[in-house]
Structures are given as C-alpha cells and as structure tokens.
Amino acid sequence: MESSELDKTLHKYIDAFLGVPAANDYDESGRRDGLAHFFRDIASSNIAPTALRDESAIIGEMQKRVAGSGRGTRSALQVSRLCGLLQQQNPGFNWWPVLYLLLECSTSAVLPKIAAAPSSYISNHHNRAHGSRYDSRTSPMLPPPQPGLHSQQRHDLGIPRYGTPSAIPHGMSEFAGGNTSALPAQAYSRGELGNPASNAPPPEEQSNAYLHRNLPTYDDVSEAALLQDLIYVLQGIDGTYVHWNSMTSSYTVNPEVKLSRPTRAMVTLLSELGGLTRDVQSYISEVERDGRLFEQSFCTELKVEMSTYYKLVSEIEGRLFKVPRTLRPGESQLGVTLRRMYCWTTEARQKLRLMATAIAKVQEGSGGGTVLSTISTLVDDGDPFIQSFAKRLLKTASAPFNHILVSWVTDGELVDPYKEFFIRERESRRDMFWSEKYTVASDMIPVHISGDMTRKIFQIGRSLNFLRVACDDAQWVAEGGPRTQLTGDISDTSDLEAFVYRSSSMVNERLMSVLRDKFDLMGHIEAIRRYLLFEQGDFALALMEVLENQMDRSGRSVMAHDLSAVLSSATRSSNAQHENPDRLSAIVLTFQEEGTKNRGWNEVTLTYNLSAPLSYVIPRSTMRQYFEVSHFLLRLRRIEHSLHTIWRHQMTESRAYLRSEELQRRKGTARDGDKQADPLRQAMRQSSIACSEMIQFFHQVQRYIALNVIEGAWGEFIESTKEEIDIDSWNDAHSKYVDVIHEVVCGGSGPGFQRNLSGIFETTLRFISAVKELYNEQALSARRATSGAGAPAKENRESLSERLMRLRTSGNLFGSGQAAADPATEHASQVRSTILRFKEQVKDIMRVLSHNTTSDLQFLVVTIDFNGTYTASA
C-alpha cells in the first residue's frame, strides 16, 4: 500500500526523534509503523477544542498559569514577550493552534497520559495485527526496568535522576552538605543490584526515560569537548567555545558554534557557576588588597566555601573520561554528562548564589556592623539550607566583632583600628571625659543586638574605662571585673545577653560604690546645697555681715585675697568650721569676671570647684546652673540683710527720738509746734513701715525658694537615688533636681524669680540708699542745731523737734524754690517715690503669680499679701 504524504511526514519525524533503525530490524519497523498509525489517528480526528480561538485569550491563560505556579509576575511578562516575538516572525501565520497545543501540554495532569500512550497503543496494536509475543514490560525496544525509579524525586527542570548513591563521586557530598539523597544517580545498578525485573517501574516512566536517553546529537561540538570547556568555566576561566561576555557580565557560547537548543540551554545554566565564581573571587581579591577587619573575616568563610567548591570541580574533572563498567542502550560512554554535571552542581549553585547575594548587600552597606546585619537577615530565612549556610558565614564573620566586644565589656578598652565597631572614641575635653569621650554609631549596630543591650554594652565599657583611668581602680577591673563572669562563648545571642545583664549590674554597683565611698559624691552634692544655695543659715548670715563690711570699701580696692579672707572669716564664725576639709576647700568666693573694673556686689559670686573624677561625672552645664542660682540667692540675701540693717538703725533712731521727746516734756521745753506733723518725720516713719513691708516680702520669697523649691526637689532627688542605679540614671536624677531649682529661680524656659524680681531689686537698693541719706542728713542737722557758733552749749542746744519746726516754717517743703535746695526734702521725696514704685511692682508680681496654676505659688501670693494691703490699694 502506498504511503500517503502524511505517513511519510510522520515517519520522518519519528526517525528524527528516535534515530534511523537498523536495516533488518523488522520488529522496530513494525513498532514505528504502529506509532505512525497512532499519530495519524490523532491527526485525523475532528474533535474540536472547547476553547475559543482567540490568541489573546490563550496568552492571558498562559500568563495566569505561569503566575499561579509561583514563578512570579516576571515569568508571566516573559511569556507575553515570547508570544509577541512569535507573531513578529510571521505576522500572517495563525499561531492559535500552536499556542493552544503548548497550553495543553503544559498541564501537569495530561503529561503522564501522553508519555504512556505510545507504549500501550503500540503494544496492543502489534499484538492484534500479528498475534505477537511482545509484552510492554519485556519489549526489547524498551530499556531494562529501573529499580525504584518511581520513588525518586525529579529535578526542577523535569530531567529524571538516574543512578544509585554509589555512583556519586567521592567528595561531592561534602559541598552539598552531606545530603547524598539529593545528588544524581545512575539509571540502573550496573550489576550491583538484584534482579531488575522484580522492581520494574510503570510503563509510562520507562517510555519517558527511553525518549530522553535516545535524543540525537546535532551539535557541531561533541559533548566531551563542551564538558572540557565547562570545567574551565566552572573555575571562572574562559574556554574554547564558552567565553566571558563583558557586555552581559556572563559566560556565553561562541555564536559561530552551532548547538541544539537543549544543549545550549544546559551549557548556559552551567556557565552561571562561572559568573558567580568570578564575582566571589573578585570580591575576595579586593578585600585582601584593602579590606577592613570585618570584611576580611567574612572573606575567610567565603574562601572555605570556595575551596570546597573547587574540590567538587576537581572530582567532576576526574570522572570526566572514566567509562562506566556497564552501559545501557543509548547511554553516553562519558563518566560525566551535561545533565549529570548540572545535577551534581545544584547545591553548589545555590551556595554561590547565596554568597553573591550576601556580597552585594555587604557592598551596599558602610561596613562594620552592617556586614553582620546583612548575614543575620539570611539566618532568619525559612529555608533550612539557607539558614545553616548563613549561620556558618555569620559565625566566622562575627569573630572580630566578638573579639572587640569582649575587650570592651571586660577591660573597657576599645580595640577598633578600622572604626567598624558601633562604639566610637573621639577627642574631648578633659572635663567631658565621661559624657563625650565615647559615643554610639547607630548605623553600625548589628540587627541581632537590641537597643537595650546596646545601651548596656556601651555603659559597661565606659564604666570600666572610667574606673581604670579616672578612679584608679584598674586592679578590680583586672581581677574582679566582668571577666570573671565570662564563662561561655558570646557568639550566641542568648549567651551574650545573659553575660551583658550580669556584667552591667556588677559594674554599675562598683562604680557607684567608688564614687560615693572613695570620692564622697553625695557629700559634695550636700555641701553645694548647704553653702551655694545658702541652706545653712548661720553661714549665710556670717557671710553677709563680713562681706558687707568689706564691700563698704572702694570697689576697686577689693582684691581676690580679700574675698578669700571674707569666706574664711564667715566659715570660722559659723558651724561650717566643722565641715569636711575637702568640701570646705571646694567653696570659693570670687568675682564673676576677673577683668572687670567695677567690682561691686553684683560681681561677687560663690562657686564650688569639684575635683576629678567628680568633675567628669557632673556636667559643666549643671554646675553653671548651680552658679546662676547661687548668684541670685546671694543678691537676695544681701538685700534682705541690708533691709534688716536699715530696720535696726530705724528702730535705734526712733527710740532715741522718743527719749528726747520725753526729756523735753519733763523739762517743760516742748513747744506746741513740735506736736504738729513734721514732713521729715513723716518720711522717716513711712520709710520704717515700707522697710518692714520689704523685709516681709523678701522673707516670703526666700522662704518659698528654700522650703518649697530647694527642699522639695532635694527630697525627690534623694528618693530617686536610693535604689541601685547606674551613673547615667543618677546623673539624670541630679540634672532634674537642678533643673527644677533653676527653672523657678532663674526661669530656664519662662519668667522666673530672677526676671520678675530684677526691677524690685533695683528699687529696693535705691530705697536703701535714700533711707541712709535721709538719716545721715537728719543726724547732720541735729549736730548743727546743738553746736551753734559763739553761744553756750546749753543755750544753743536745740531739740530735734525745734529744728524740724524751724525747717518747716522757713519755707514750704513742697515748693519748687527752697525745697529744691533743701537736701532733707529731696531725700524725703525720693523715699516716698521709691516706696510707691515698690508697691506697684509687688502688685505686678502678684498679678503674674496669681495666674499660675501651681498651688505653692498661689500660697506665696497669700503669704505676701496676708493682710490685704496690696489688694486693698489696687
């Protein structure tokens, strides 16, 4: 029977796929005829597909299946691009049947049926035609049964795995992590297994293996030559047919070499290892040339992995031309094939990809702790293989970090030549030794170290360094410090955390004990409160008395040694003489500015000089706040003391005047005019009342600052430092204590007493000066009246009331002519004006304080205006 054109075409495709049969092999010819008949039945069927004949719909369905398989949107876009290229090659061709065939073939549920159909059909057809003795399981056309083939996992690309674990070259399982079950195996046991017919796989797997084993070779280059080339490529070296393409940064096959599509695809996949090897080796060379410590440690583990990889390449090269002892039909005589090489290097490819990914991320960072952070992100991966590999990288890469960390938390020494640790040392002033010598670089903190642990690590090393350098306690650091607590390996995060918390408690307790017991930290803070803030009343009173006598001299004649003598005299005159000598020696009375020409009361200030190491712990800003508060309180004490002095003088003069009046009354020399209101006497009386009001006002302000502000803040500070705290927590509590006082007294961020009382201070000082002038003028007039020229003393002695009456009757005190020339009248007028101004200023302050929500300040308003004087006159 003549063969049709369809039969010839089918036979041509079958021969191209299975190879040309032998001339006298009639059985094979019959099988191929049956296969052609099976294909002709399929081609001649009129079963129409149920899908719509729409290319766009089929392309969309293909994209959905690719995206749903977990390969991502990029693969779906690649499908669309490939379909577009097909349509551009032949715009007029109807690509719908081809695309529909590819779509149906990609369905996993259909593939086993297609693979099994030829064997079952041919077998049945041949038996029906010839009454044949053939059976599908014993047909000579099929390869021998494969024991256990149905239980082996297939490769990701659909390539079946052949062989037993005994066929794996020695040393290949080392780079694969010891998992020999995932490595390739031979298709049969090479005679080492039992009867192969007892474990025959299903016919569909036999047929599928048969088709893969008998693919023809249409390559210009033999597989052996390609394998030799790939051995060089795997090591990052160019081969004869495969070269490095700098444009694409990958290995590519020479375009002049003709390779079939499967062979070219396999060579391209294997060439990826060469590109990864070049990247890793390039990074290692760069780090060896000018890399830093953490990067060098990271490269150490990369070198170990690359050494294992090169051993694998050596094993593959050694087996390249070892011919197997037994060969099946169609099996390559080479010990290594492209597929075997691909399977054997699967684990190596994954490791190289991980190393390349880690290198890229490390190069993106700034080095140091970012290297460990990059590897730590891989440790948290859910894949056990990636996790175990990343742990090995992290353990080696973190070795220098752990060395620096141990030196820091056990000795307080920072050994970081490349500035890679997250703690940095910088140049600072000697008095900022504690607060500014070390700082934390937040961008260098590894991700596996939490924020609280970072703070404790920083605190431990800084405290140890402070104990060793500033406190002269190096012996405890070496013999009894945290080194005694270091019992395990701190490379594990849990062990590191436990060690850090134990050491933190030990070091903080030791540092606070040294500062409190050896250097008397709390004793000095107590001395500052008692003397700088004038909480010790007898010392403040003695200082004001001695200092007032000294400052009555010319301001320019007061020198620094005079102030030292004043402070020494005040100390001996009070209970301060029983104070600790170290604390007394720290108190200094000096001028605010040494170069000033006018050295008056406003330039005098009381300071406290802390010695090392306390001066390193307490910041200069805190001591500056102390000095500002002390300067204000010194002015307040000075004004209050001056008012008391004026009041005592007024009381003395008042009693002297009353005694004089009583004597004149008894002698009968009193005049009727003396009983009338004398303006000068009225001014003196008004000044006496105003002086009492001023004393009461300043006394209430001083009482509020001393009891409500200073003592209240001190109590909170003592309460917060009773527990075991570190030096930073103590410093925070102390700064809060000083800030509260400074805020109220000097007004750190708002109007404090210093700003509100500055005007009252000036008014009060003018009042004190005017009252002194008034009483001096009164005393001078009295002496003039009692010692008239050329008259007997008794006759010319004139009482104070007579002199004042004569002054009153000689002219109008409030006139514009004679009053301007009378000094007593001027002083009386000045006293009245300062009294009125003082009252207005007190009312303004009370108005401001009354709007404050603090109960203590509202109570201060009540105590100042306890009798309603200022409220009634408002």
PDB file of N, CA, C and O in Angstrom, residues 724-772:
ATOM      1  N   GLU A 724      19.447  50.883  93.508  1.00  0.00           N
ATOM      2  CA  GLU A 724      20.701  50.642  92.808  1.00  0.00           C
ATOM      3  C   GLU A 724      20.542  51.087  91.352  1.00  0.00           C
ATOM      4  O   GLU A 724      19.846  50.454  90.567  1.00  0.00           O
ATOM      5  N   ILE A 725      21.185  52.173  91.008  1.00  0.00           N
ATOM      6  CA  ILE A 725      21.085  52.720  89.663  1.00  0.00           C
ATOM      7  C   ILE A 725      22.483  52.944  89.111  1.00  0.00           C
ATOM      8  O   ILE A 725      23.469  52.962  89.865  1.00  0.00           O
ATOM      9  N   ASP A 726      22.568  53.120  87.805  1.00  0.00           N
ATOM     10  CA  ASP A 726      23.869  53.393  87.199  1.00  0.00           C
ATOM     11  C   ASP A 726      24.150  54.889  87.250  1.00  0.00           C
ATOM     12  O   ASP A 726      23.311  55.693  87.649  1.00  0.00           O
ATOM     13  N   ILE A 727      25.337  55.242  86.804  1.00  0.00           N
ATOM     14  CA  ILE A 727      25.767  56.631  86.935  1.00  0.00           C
ATOM     15  C   ILE A 727      24.963  57.538  86.008  1.00  0.00           C
ATOM     16  O   ILE A 727      24.716  58.706  86.326  1.00  0.00           O
ATOM     17  N   ASP A 728      24.532  57.033  84.865  1.00  0.00           N
ATOM     18  CA  ASP A 728      23.721  57.858  83.960  1.00  0.00           C
ATOM     19  C   ASP A 728      22.355  58.145  84.567  1.00  0.00           C
ATOM     20  O   ASP A 728      21.838  59.271  84.458  1.00  0.00           O
ATOM     21  N   SER A 729      21.754  57.143  85.204  1.00  0.00           N
ATOM     22  CA  SER A 729      20.465  57.372  85.870  1.00  0.00           C
ATOM     23  C   SER A 729      20.623  58.346  87.032  1.00  0.00           C
ATOM     24  O   SER A 729      19.756  59.202  87.254  1.00  0.00           O
ATOM     25  N   TRP A 730      21.724  58.211  87.768  1.00  0.00           N
ATOM     26  CA  TRP A 730      21.984  59.163  88.851  1.00  0.00           C
ATOM     27  C   TRP A 730      22.154  60.570  88.287  1.00  0.00           C
ATOM     28  O   TRP A 730      21.643  61.547  88.849  1.00  0.00           O
ATOM     29  N   ASN A 731      22.878  60.687  87.193  1.00  0.00           N
ATOM     30  CA  ASN A 731      23.091  61.993  86.571  1.00  0.00           C
ATOM     31  C   ASN A 731      21.778  62.597  86.079  1.00  0.00           C
ATOM     32  O   ASN A 731      21.558  63.807  86.182  1.00  0.00           O
ATOM     33  N   ASP A 732      20.907  61.750  85.542  1.00  0.00           N
ATOM     34  CA  ASP A 732      19.603  62.247  85.087  1.00  0.00           C
ATOM     35  C   ASP A 732      18.789  62.779  86.262  1.00  0.00           C
ATOM     36  O   ASP A 732      18.150  63.834  86.165  1.00  0.00           O
ATOM     37  N   ALA A 733      18.796  62.029  87.389  1.00  0.00           N
ATOM     38  CA  ALA A 733      18.060  62.480  88.568  1.00  0.00           C
ATOM     39  C   ALA A 733      18.642  63.777  89.122  1.00  0.00           C
ATOM     40  O   ALA A 733      17.906  64.692  89.530  1.00  0.00           O
ATOM     41  N   HIS A 734      19.970  63.883  89.126  1.00  0.00           N
ATOM     42  CA  HIS A 734      20.610  65.097  89.630  1.00  0.00           C
ATOM     43  C   HIS A 734      20.326  66.295  88.711  1.00  0.00           C
ATOM     44  O   HIS A 734      20.064  67.412  89.187  1.00  0.00           O
ATOM     45  N   SER A 735      20.387  66.063  87.410  1.00  0.00           N
ATOM     46  CA  SER A 735      20.084  67.143  86.465  1.00  0.00           C
ATOM     47  C   SER A 735      18.638  67.606  86.603  1.00  0.00           C
ATOM     48  O   SER A 735      18.349  68.807  86.501  1.00  0.00           O
ATOM     49  N   LYS A 736      17.736  66.660  86.842  1.00  0.00           N
ATOM     50  CA  LYS A 736      16.336  67.026  87.051  1.00  0.00           C
ATOM     51  C   LYS A 736      16.179  67.873  88.307  1.00  0.00           C
ATOM     52  O   LYS A 736      15.421  68.862  88.326  1.00  0.00           O
ATOM     53  N   TYR A 737      16.893  67.522  89.369  1.00  0.00           N
ATOM     54  CA  TYR A 737      16.859  68.271  90.633  1.00  0.00           C
ATOM     55  C   TYR A 737      17.348  69.709  90.425  1.00  0.00           C
ATOM     56  O   TYR A 737      16.716  70.673  90.879  1.00  0.00           O
ATOM     57  N   VAL A 738      18.448  69.864  89.695  1.00  0.00           N
ATOM     58  CA  VAL A 738      18.991  71.205  89.441  1.00  0.00           C
ATOM     59  C   VAL A 738      18.091  71.983  88.488  1.00  0.00           C
ATOM     60  O   VAL A 738      17.895  73.201  88.648  1.00  0.00           O
ATOM     61  N   ASP A 739      17.533  71.295  87.494  1.00  0.00           N
ATOM     62  CA  ASP A 739      16.658  71.966  86.520  1.00  0.00           C
ATOM     63  C   ASP A 739      15.417  72.550  87.191  1.00  0.00           C
ATOM     64  O   ASP A 739      14.962  73.644  86.825  1.00  0.00           O
ATOM     65  N   VAL A 740      14.868  71.822  88.151  1.00  0.00           N
ATOM     66  CA  VAL A 740      13.670  72.313  88.851  1.00  0.00           C
ATOM     67  C   VAL A 740      13.989  73.613  89.580  1.00  0.00           C
ATOM     68  O   VAL A 740      13.231  74.595  89.509  1.00  0.00           O
ATOM     69  N   ILE A 741      15.126  73.637  90.285  1.00  0.00           N
ATOM     70  CA  ILE A 741      15.508  74.844  91.019  1.00  0.00           C
ATOM     71  C   ILE A 741      15.810  75.988  90.059  1.00  0.00           C
ATOM     72  O   ILE A 741      15.371  77.130  90.261  1.00  0.00           O
ATOM     73  N   HIS A 742      16.550  75.673  89.022  1.00  0.00           N
ATOM     74  CA  HIS A 742      16.937  76.715  88.060  1.00  0.00           C
ATOM     75  C   HIS A 742      15.719  77.269  87.335  1.00  0.00           C
ATOM     76  O   HIS A 742      15.666  78.461  87.024  1.00  0.00           O
ATOM     77  N   GLU A 743      14.757  76.426  87.043  1.00  0.00           N
ATOM     78  CA  GLU A 743      13.554  76.869  86.336  1.00  0.00           C
ATOM     79  C   GLU A 743      12.769  77.871  87.169  1.00  0.00           C
ATOM     80  O   GLU A 743      12.278  78.880  86.650  1.00  0.00           O
ATOM     81  N   VAL A 744      12.652  77.608  88.465  1.00  0.00           N
ATOM     82  CA  VAL A 744      11.876  78.501  89.335  1.00  0.00           C
ATOM     83  C   VAL A 744      12.656  79.786  89.626  1.00  0.00           C
ATOM     84  O   VAL A 744      12.100  80.897  89.572  1.00  0.00           O
ATOM     85  N   VAL A 745      13.924  79.648  89.915  1.00  0.00           N
ATOM     86  CA  VAL A 745      14.707  80.807  90.349  1.00  0.00           C
ATOM     87  C   VAL A 745      15.114  81.691  89.170  1.00  0.00           C
ATOM     88  O   VAL A 745      14.890  82.904  89.192  1.00  0.00           O
ATOM     89  N   CYS A 746      15.694  81.062  88.140  1.00  0.00           N
ATOM     90  CA  CYS A 746      16.235  81.851  87.024  1.00  0.00           C
ATOM     91  C   CYS A 746      15.356  81.828  85.784  1.00  0.00           C
ATOM     92  O   CYS A 746      15.627  82.577  84.833  1.00  0.00           O
ATOM     93  N   GLY A 747      14.345  80.971  85.771  1.00  0.00           N
ATOM     94  CA  GLY A 747      13.461  80.929  84.609  1.00  0.00           C
ATOM     95  C   GLY A 747      14.146  80.380  83.390  1.00  0.00           C
ATOM     96  O   GLY A 747      14.440  81.117  82.444  1.00  0.00           O
ATOM     97  N   GLY A 748      14.415  79.041  83.392  1.00  0.00           N
ATOM     98  CA  GLY A 748      15.111  78.445  82.270  1.00  0.00           C
ATOM     99  C   GLY A 748      14.391  78.624  80.957  1.00  0.00           C
ATOM    100  O   GLY A 748      14.974  79.008  79.954  1.00  0.00           O
ATOM    101  N   SER A 749      13.071  78.348  80.909  1.00  0.00           N
ATOM    102  CA  SER A 749      12.299  78.495  79.671  1.00  0.00           C
ATOM    103  C   SER A 749      11.144  79.471  79.820  1.00  0.00           C
ATOM    104  O   SER A 749      10.368  79.657  78.898  1.00  0.00           O
ATOM    105  N   GLY A 750      11.027  80.112  80.985  1.00  0.00           N
ATOM    106  CA  GLY A 750       9.955  81.068  81.222  1.00  0.00           C
ATOM    107  C   GLY A 750      10.394  82.113  82.224  1.00  0.00           C
ATOM    108  O   GLY A 750      11.541  82.136  82.684  1.00  0.00           O
ATOM    109  N   PRO A 751       9.505  83.011  82.580  1.00  0.00           N
ATOM    110  CA  PRO A 751       9.860  84.057  83.550  1.00  0.00           C
ATOM    111  C   PRO A 751      10.008  83.499  84.953  1.00  0.00           C
ATOM    112  O   PRO A 751       9.046  83.026  85.557  1.00  0.00           O
ATOM    113  N   GLY A 752      11.231  83.505  85.492  1.00  0.00           N
ATOM    114  CA  GLY A 752      11.460  83.053  86.849  1.00  0.00           C
ATOM    115  C   GLY A 752      11.556  84.215  87.809  1.00  0.00           C
ATOM    116  O   GLY A 752      11.302  85.381  87.469  1.00  0.00           O
ATOM    117  N   PHE A 753      11.941  83.918  89.052  1.00  0.00           N
ATOM    118  CA  PHE A 753      12.062  84.971  90.054  1.00  0.00           C
ATOM    119  C   PHE A 753      13.140  85.978  89.678  1.00  0.00           C
ATOM    120  O   PHE A 753      13.032  87.160  89.988  1.00  0.00           O
ATOM    121  N   GLN A 754      14.181  85.510  89.017  1.00  0.00           N
ATOM    122  CA  GLN A 754      15.264  86.430  88.687  1.00  0.00           C
ATOM    123  C   GLN A 754      14.782  87.537  87.753  1.00  0.00           C
ATOM    124  O   GLN A 754      15.169  88.688  87.906  1.00  0.00           O
ATOM    125  N   ARG A 755      13.957  87.203  86.784  1.00  0.00           N
ATOM    126  CA  ARG A 755      13.451  88.213  85.864  1.00  0.00           C
ATOM    127  C   ARG A 755      12.371  89.076  86.511  1.00  0.00           C
ATOM    128  O   ARG A 755      12.310  90.287  86.296  1.00  0.00           O
ATOM    129  N   ASN A 756      11.521  88.449  87.293  1.00  0.00           N
ATOM    130  CA  ASN A 756      10.441  89.217  87.921  1.00  0.00           C
ATOM    131  C   ASN A 756      10.941  90.142  89.022  1.00  0.00           C
ATOM    132  O   ASN A 756      10.380  91.220  89.245  1.00  0.00           O
ATOM    133  N   LEU A 757      11.982  89.716  89.734  1.00  0.00           N
ATOM    134  CA  LEU A 757      12.467  90.488  90.881  1.00  0.00           C
ATOM    135  C   LEU A 757      13.612  91.427  90.542  1.00  0.00           C
ATOM    136  O   LEU A 757      14.094  92.142  91.428  1.00  0.00           O
ATOM    137  N   SER A 758      14.073  91.403  89.288  1.00  0.00           N
ATOM    138  CA  SER A 758      15.189  92.282  88.951  1.00  0.00           C
ATOM    139  C   SER A 758      14.829  93.752  89.152  1.00  0.00           C
ATOM    140  O   SER A 758      15.620  94.545  89.689  1.00  0.00           O
ATOM    141  N   GLY A 759      13.610  94.153  88.755  1.00  0.00           N
ATOM    142  CA  GLY A 759      13.175  95.534  88.962  1.00  0.00           C
ATOM    143  C   GLY A 759      12.997  95.861  90.432  1.00  0.00           C
ATOM    144  O   GLY A 759      13.346  96.964  90.890  1.00  0.00           O
ATOM    145  N   ILE A 760      12.460  94.912  91.211  1.00  0.00           N
ATOM    146  CA  ILE A 760      12.277  95.139  92.654  1.00  0.00           C
ATOM    147  C   ILE A 760      13.628  95.251  93.350  1.00  0.00           C
ATOM    148  O   ILE A 760      13.790  96.033  94.303  1.00  0.00           O
ATOM    149  N   PHE A 761      14.615  94.459  92.881  1.00  0.00           N
ATOM    150  CA  PHE A 761      15.945  94.561  93.458  1.00  0.00           C
ATOM    151  C   PHE A 761      16.494  95.987  93.287  1.00  0.00           C
ATOM    152  O   PHE A 761      17.031  96.582  94.242  1.00  0.00           O
ATOM    153  N   GLU A 762      16.369  96.542  92.100  1.00  0.00           N
ATOM    154  CA  GLU A 762      16.884  97.888  91.851  1.00  0.00           C
ATOM    155  C   GLU A 762      16.128  98.928  92.673  1.00  0.00           C
ATOM    156  O   GLU A 762      16.721  99.847  93.245  1.00  0.00           O
ATOM    157  N   THR A 763      14.812  98.769  92.745  1.00  0.00           N
ATOM    158  CA  THR A 763      14.016  99.715  93.539  1.00  0.00           C
ATOM    159  C   THR A 763      14.387  99.636  95.016  1.00  0.00           C
ATOM    160  O   THR A 763      14.511 100.662  95.711  1.00  0.00           O
ATOM    161  N   THR A 764      14.574  98.434  95.514  1.00  0.00           N
ATOM    162  CA  THR A 764      14.924  98.248  96.922  1.00  0.00           C
ATOM    163  C   THR A 764      16.305  98.822  97.230  1.00  0.00           C
ATOM    164  O   THR A 764      16.521  99.437  98.291  1.00  0.00           O
ATOM    165  N   LEU A 765      17.230  98.630  96.320  1.00  0.00           N
ATOM    166  CA  LEU A 765      18.562  99.201  96.542  1.00  0.00           C
ATOM    167  C   LEU A 765      18.515 100.735  96.561  1.00  0.00           C
ATOM    168  O   LEU A 765      19.214 101.382  97.364  1.00  0.00           O
ATOM    169  N   ARG A 766      17.716 101.343  95.690  1.00  0.00           N
ATOM    170  CA  ARG A 766      17.560 102.814  95.722  1.00  0.00           C
ATOM    171  C   ARG A 766      16.886 103.257  97.016  1.00  0.00           C
ATOM    172  O   ARG A 766      17.219 104.303  97.581  1.00  0.00           O
ATOM    173  N   PHE A 767      15.929 102.458  97.471  1.00  0.00           N
ATOM    174  CA  PHE A 767      15.265 102.773  98.738  1.00  0.00           C
ATOM    175  C   PHE A 767      16.269 102.740  99.897  1.00  0.00           C
ATOM    176  O   PHE A 767      16.278 103.639 100.761  1.00  0.00           O
ATOM    177  N   ILE A 768      17.121 101.703  99.921  1.00  0.00           N
ATOM    178  CA  ILE A 768      18.109 101.587 100.994  1.00  0.00           C
ATOM    179  C   ILE A 768      19.076 102.773 100.953  1.00  0.00           C
ATOM    180  O   ILE A 768      19.404 103.380 101.993  1.00  0.00           O
ATOM    181  N   SER A 769      19.492 103.139  99.753  1.00  0.00           N
ATOM    182  CA  SER A 769      20.401 104.287  99.630  1.00  0.00           C
ATOM    183  C   SER A 769      19.722 105.585 100.046  1.00  0.00           C
ATOM    184  O   SER A 769      20.327 106.418 100.759  1.00  0.00           O
ATOM    185  N   ALA A 770      18.460 105.782  99.656  1.00  0.00           N
ATOM    186  CA  ALA A 770      17.743 107.017 100.015  1.00  0.00           C
ATOM    187  C   ALA A 770      17.515 107.093 101.513  1.00  0.00           C
ATOM    188  O   ALA A 770      17.637 108.170 102.127  1.00  0.00           O
ATOM    189  N   VAL A 771      17.170 105.996 102.150  1.00  0.00           N
ATOM    190  CA  VAL A 771      16.931 105.984 103.600  1.00  0.00           C
ATOM    191  C   VAL A 771      18.231 106.290 104.341  1.00  0.00           C
ATOM    192  O   VAL A 771      18.235 107.038 105.339  1.00  0.00           O
ATOM    193  N   LYS A 772      19.336 105.737 103.868  1.00  0.00           N
ATOM    194  CA  LYS A 772      20.614 106.043 104.516  1.00  0.00           C
ATOM    195  C   LYS A 772      20.940 107.537 104.409  1.00  0.00           C
ATOM    196  O   LYS A 772      21.382 108.166 105.379  1.00  0.00           O
TER     197      LYS A 772
END
